[in-house]
Structure formats: C-alpha cells, structure tokens
PDB file of C-alpha atoms in Angstrom:
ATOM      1  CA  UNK A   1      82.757  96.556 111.624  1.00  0.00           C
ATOM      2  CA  UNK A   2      85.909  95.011 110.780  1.00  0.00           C
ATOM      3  CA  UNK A   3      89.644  96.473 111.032  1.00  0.00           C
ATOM      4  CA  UNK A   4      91.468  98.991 109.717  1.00  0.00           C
ATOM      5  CA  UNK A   5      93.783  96.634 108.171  1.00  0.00           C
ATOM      6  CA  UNK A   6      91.026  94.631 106.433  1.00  0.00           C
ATOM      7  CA  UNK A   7      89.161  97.833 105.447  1.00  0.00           C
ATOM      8  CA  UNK A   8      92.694  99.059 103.168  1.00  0.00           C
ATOM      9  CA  UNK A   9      93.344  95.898 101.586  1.00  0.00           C
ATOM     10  CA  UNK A  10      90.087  94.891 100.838  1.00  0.00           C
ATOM     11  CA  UNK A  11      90.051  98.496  98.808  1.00  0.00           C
ATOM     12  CA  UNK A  12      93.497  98.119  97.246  1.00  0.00           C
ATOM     13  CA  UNK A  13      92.982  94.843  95.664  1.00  0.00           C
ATOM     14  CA  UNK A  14      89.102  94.358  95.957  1.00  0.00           C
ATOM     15  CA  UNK A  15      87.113  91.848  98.991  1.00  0.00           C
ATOM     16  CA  UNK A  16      87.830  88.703  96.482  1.00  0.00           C
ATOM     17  CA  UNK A  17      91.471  88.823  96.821  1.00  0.00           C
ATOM     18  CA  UNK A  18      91.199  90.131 100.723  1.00  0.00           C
ATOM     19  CA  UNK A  19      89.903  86.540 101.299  1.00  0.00           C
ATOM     20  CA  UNK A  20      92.519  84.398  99.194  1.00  0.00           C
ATOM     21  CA  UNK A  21      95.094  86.064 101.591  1.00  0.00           C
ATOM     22  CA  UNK A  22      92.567  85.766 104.465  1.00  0.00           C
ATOM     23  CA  UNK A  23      92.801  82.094 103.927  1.00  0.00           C
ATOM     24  CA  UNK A  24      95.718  81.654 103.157  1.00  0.00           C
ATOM     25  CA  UNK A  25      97.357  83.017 106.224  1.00  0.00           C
ATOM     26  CA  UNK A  26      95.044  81.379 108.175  1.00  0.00           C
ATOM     27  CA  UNK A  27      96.062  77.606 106.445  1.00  0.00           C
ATOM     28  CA  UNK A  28      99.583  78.766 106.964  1.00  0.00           C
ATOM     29  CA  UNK A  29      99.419  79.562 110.711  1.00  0.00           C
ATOM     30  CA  UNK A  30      97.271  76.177 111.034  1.00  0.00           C
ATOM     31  CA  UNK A  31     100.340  74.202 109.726  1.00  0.00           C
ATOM     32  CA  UNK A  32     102.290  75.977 112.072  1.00  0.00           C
ATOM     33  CA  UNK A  33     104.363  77.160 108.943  1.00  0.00           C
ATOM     34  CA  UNK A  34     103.933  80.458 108.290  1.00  0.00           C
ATOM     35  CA  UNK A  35     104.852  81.517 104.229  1.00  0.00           C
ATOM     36  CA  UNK A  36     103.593  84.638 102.565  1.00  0.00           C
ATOM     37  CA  UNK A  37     105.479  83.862  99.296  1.00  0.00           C
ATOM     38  CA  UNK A  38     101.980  83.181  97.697  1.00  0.00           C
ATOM     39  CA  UNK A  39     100.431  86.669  98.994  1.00  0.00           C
ATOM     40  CA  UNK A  40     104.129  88.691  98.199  1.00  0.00           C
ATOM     41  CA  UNK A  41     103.924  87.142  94.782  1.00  0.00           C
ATOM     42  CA  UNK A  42     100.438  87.982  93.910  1.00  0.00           C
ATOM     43  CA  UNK A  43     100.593  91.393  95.413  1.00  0.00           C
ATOM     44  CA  UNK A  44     103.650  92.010  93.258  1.00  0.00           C
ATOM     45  CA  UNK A  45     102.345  91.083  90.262  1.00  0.00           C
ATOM     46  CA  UNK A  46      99.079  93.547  90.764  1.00  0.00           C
ATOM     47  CA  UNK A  47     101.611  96.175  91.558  1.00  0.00           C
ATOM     48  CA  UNK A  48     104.373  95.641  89.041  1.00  0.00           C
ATOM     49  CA  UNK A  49     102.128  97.484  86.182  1.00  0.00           C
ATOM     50  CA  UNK A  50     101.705 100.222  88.168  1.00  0.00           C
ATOM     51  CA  UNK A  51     103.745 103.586  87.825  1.00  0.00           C
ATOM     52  CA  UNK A  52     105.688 105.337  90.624  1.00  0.00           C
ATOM     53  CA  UNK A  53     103.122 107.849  91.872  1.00  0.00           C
ATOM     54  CA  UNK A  54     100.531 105.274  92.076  1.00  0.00           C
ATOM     55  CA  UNK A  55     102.981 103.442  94.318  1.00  0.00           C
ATOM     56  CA  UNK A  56     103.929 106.248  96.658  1.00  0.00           C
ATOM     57  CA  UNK A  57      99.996 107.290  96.569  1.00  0.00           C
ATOM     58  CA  UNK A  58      99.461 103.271  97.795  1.00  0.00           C
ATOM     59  CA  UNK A  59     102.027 103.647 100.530  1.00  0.00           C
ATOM     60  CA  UNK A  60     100.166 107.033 101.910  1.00  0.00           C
ATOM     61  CA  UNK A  61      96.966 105.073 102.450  1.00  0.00           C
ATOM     62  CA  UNK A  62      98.899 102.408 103.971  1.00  0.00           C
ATOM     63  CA  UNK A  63     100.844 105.237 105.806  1.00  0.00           C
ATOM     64  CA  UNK A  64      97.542 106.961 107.283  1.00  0.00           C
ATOM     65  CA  UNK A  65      95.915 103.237 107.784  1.00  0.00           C
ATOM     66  CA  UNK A  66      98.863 102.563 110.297  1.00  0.00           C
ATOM     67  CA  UNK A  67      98.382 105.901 112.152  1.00  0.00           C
ATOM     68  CA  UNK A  68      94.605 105.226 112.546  1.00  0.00           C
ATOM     69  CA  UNK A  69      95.233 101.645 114.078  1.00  0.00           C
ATOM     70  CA  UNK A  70      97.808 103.340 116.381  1.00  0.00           C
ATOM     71  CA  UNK A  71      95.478 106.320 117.036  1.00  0.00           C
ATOM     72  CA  UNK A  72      92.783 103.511 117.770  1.00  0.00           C
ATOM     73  CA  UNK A  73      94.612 101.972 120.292  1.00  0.00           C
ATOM     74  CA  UNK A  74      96.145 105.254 121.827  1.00  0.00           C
ATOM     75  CA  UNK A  75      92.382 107.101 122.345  1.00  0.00           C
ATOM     76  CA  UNK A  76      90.655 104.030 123.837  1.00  0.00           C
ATOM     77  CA  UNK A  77      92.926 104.389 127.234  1.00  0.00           C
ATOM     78  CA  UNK A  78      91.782 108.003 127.307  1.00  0.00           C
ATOM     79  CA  UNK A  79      87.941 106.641 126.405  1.00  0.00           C
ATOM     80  CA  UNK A  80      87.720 104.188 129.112  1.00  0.00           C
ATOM     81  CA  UNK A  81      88.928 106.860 131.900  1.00  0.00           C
ATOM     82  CA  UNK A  82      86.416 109.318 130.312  1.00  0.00           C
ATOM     83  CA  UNK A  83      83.694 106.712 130.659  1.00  0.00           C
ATOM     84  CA  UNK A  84      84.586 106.143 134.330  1.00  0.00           C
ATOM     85  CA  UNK A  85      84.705 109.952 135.111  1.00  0.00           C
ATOM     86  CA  UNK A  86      81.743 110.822 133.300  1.00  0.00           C
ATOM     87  CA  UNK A  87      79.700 107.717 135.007  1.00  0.00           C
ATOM     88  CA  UNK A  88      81.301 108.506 138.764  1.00  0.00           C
ATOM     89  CA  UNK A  89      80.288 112.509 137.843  1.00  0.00           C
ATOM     90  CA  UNK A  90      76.567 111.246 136.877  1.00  0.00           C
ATOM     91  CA  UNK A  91      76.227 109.607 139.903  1.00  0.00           C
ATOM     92  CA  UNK A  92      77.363 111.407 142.081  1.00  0.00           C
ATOM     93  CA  UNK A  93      75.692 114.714 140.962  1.00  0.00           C
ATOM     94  CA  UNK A  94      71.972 114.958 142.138  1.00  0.00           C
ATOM     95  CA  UNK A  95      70.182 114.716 138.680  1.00  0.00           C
ATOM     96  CA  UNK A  96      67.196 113.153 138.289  1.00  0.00           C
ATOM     97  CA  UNK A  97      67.817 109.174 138.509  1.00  0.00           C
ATOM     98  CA  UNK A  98      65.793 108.687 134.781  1.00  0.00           C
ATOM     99  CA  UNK A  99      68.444 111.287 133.390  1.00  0.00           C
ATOM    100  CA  UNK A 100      71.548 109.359 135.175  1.00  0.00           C
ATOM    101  CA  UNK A 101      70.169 106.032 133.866  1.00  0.00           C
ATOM    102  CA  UNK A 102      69.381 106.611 130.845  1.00  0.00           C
ATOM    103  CA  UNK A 103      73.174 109.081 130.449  1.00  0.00           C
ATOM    104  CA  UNK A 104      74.326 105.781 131.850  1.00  0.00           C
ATOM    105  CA  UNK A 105      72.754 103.439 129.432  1.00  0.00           C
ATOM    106  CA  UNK A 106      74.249 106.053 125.985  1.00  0.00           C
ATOM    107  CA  UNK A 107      77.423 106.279 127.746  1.00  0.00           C
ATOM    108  CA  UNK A 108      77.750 102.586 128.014  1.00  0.00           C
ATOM    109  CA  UNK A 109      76.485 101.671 124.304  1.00  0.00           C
ATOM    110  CA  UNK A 110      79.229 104.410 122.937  1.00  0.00           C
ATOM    111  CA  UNK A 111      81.840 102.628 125.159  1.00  0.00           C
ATOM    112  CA  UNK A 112      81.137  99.171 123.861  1.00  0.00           C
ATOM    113  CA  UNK A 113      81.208 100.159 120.255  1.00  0.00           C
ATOM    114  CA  UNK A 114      84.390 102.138 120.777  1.00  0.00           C
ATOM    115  CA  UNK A 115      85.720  98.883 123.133  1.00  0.00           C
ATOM    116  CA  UNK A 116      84.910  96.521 119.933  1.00  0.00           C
ATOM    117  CA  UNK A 117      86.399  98.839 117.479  1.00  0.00           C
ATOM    118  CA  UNK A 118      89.592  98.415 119.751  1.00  0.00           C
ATOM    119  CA  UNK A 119      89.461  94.563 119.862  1.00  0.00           C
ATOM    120  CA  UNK A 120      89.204  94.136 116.587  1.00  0.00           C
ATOM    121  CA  UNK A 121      91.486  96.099 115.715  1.00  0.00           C
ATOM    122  CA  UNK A 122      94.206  94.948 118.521  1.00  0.00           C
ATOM    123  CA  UNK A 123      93.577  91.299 117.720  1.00  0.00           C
ATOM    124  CA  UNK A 124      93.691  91.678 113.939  1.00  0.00           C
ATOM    125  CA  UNK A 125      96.695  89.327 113.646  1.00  0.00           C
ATOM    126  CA  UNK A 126      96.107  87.902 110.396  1.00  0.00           C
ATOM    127  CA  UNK A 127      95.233  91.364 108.714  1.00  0.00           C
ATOM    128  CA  UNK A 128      98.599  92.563 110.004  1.00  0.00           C
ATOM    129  CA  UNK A 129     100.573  89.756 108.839  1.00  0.00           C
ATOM    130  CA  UNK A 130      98.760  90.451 105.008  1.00  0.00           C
ATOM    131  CA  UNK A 131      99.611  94.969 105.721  1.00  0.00           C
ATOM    132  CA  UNK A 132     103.340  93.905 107.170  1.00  0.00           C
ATOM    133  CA  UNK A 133     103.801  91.656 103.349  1.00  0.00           C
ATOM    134  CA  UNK A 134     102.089  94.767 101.272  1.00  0.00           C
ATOM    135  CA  UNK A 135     104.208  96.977 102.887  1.00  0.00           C
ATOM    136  CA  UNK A 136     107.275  94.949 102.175  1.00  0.00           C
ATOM    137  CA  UNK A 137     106.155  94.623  98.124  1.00  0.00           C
ATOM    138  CA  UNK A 138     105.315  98.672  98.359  1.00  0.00           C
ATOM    139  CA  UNK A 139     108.651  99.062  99.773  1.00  0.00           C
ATOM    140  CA  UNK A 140     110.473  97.071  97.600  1.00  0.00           C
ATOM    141  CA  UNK A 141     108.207  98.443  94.302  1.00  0.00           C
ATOM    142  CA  UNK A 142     109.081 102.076  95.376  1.00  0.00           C
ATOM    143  CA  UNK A 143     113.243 100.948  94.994  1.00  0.00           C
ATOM    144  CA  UNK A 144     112.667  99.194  91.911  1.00  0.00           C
ATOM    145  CA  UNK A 145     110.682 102.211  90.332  1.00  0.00           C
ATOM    146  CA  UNK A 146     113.547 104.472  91.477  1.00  0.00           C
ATOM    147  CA  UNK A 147     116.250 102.829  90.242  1.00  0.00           C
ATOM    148  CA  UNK A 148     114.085 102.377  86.962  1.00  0.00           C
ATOM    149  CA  UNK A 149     113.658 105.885  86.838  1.00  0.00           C
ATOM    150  CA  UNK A 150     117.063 106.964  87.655  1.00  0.00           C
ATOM    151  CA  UNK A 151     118.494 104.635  84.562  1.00  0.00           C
ATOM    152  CA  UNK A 152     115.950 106.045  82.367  1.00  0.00           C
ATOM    153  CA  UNK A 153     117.318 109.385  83.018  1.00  0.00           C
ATOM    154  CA  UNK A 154     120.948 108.791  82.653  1.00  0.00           C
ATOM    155  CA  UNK A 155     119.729 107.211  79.455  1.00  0.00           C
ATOM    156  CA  UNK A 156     118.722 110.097  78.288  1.00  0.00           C
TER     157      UNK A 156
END
C-alpha cells in the first residue's frame, strides 16, 4: 500500500521518474537544503508538449487525489470511534464469546489496515512536497496555455 500522492505521480509520469523525485527530495532534505528546481524543471518539460485539455484533465486527477487524502484523514476519526462502539457493543451484548472474539479479531484487522492507510498517507511528506511542485508546474502550464490560446485567437 503506498499513498495517494505516490499512487498519482507514479501514473502521471510512470514509477521510474516517481523515484528520481523520490530521491531527490530525499538528498535535498538530507542537506538540509531543500530545491525542487530539478523536479519543476523535469516536470515542465514532460508537460510543455502537452495541449490544454490534457492539462486541465491532469489537474482533475490531481484535484480528486487531494480530496481522497483529505477524505482519508477526515473518515479515520469517524473509523476509530466506530471501532470502539462496535467493540464496547460486542462485549457488552451476551453473544456467544467465539462470535465476540472472533467479531473482535475482523474488527481489529479492518482497523489496522484502515489505521496504516492513514499513516501513510498523513506522514507522506516527501510525496507531498513532489504533488505541492506538480501542482505549481500544472498551475503555471494552465496560464501559459491560456494566454497561448487567447493570442492565437486575436491572431486570427
């Protein structure tokens, strides 16, 4: 499992190049001086080719990646107090104890998968750092293509 972050760069530009800026922002925070002008530049020159709809297309999946991590982070509050309530209702129902222990046991495996999808995803500095420079390049490739596009029609 790794984060959302990881999962939307590694498909925009492919797992190679997820690992050159991986690395590189790891080297960079190691030196204690942090510079993304090697990732902005590299993730400008796979987008500069590109037209304006595959831009704003890019910046939706980036755009429903953020909401996910957010959404992540939201549920698990309402997770964790579902866990608790569902484990104090279990046992303190009279069910038979095989039943409560074993509803204990799934409960428990669901909560640590949905606690590690959390963590990873909270603690996903590095991946952030590489989805805050995309989005700048995005951002920056969506003016550009507009005022591209706007001079190309008062050319004409």
């Amino acid at each position: 499992m790794s984060s959302i972050f990881k999962k939307l760069i590694s498909k925009e530009f492919g797992e190679n190049k997820y690992n050159k800026y991986f690395f590189v922002c790891q080297k960079s925070l190691e030196d204690k001086s942090f510079d993304s002008k090697e990732i902005y530049n590299d993730i400008y020159e796979n987008l500069k080719k590109l037209d304006r709809n595959a831009i704003r297309k890019m910046q939706g999946r980036l755009n429903d990646a953020l909401f996910l991590a957010v959404r992540i982070s939201k549920t698990y509050f309402f997770s964790f107090l579902f866990y608790l309530g569902a484990a104090f209702f279990l046992i303190t129902k009279d069910i038979n104890p095989i039943i409560t222990i074993f509803s204990i046991i799934l409960m428990s495996i669901c909560f640590i998968v949905k606690t590690y999808e959390f963590l990873i995803n909270k603690y996903c500095f590095i991946d952030a750092h590489i989805v805050l420079v995309y989005k700048t390049v995005l951002e920056r490739m969506v003016i550009l293509k507009e005022i591209e596009h706007s001079s190309s029609s008062n050319n004409t």
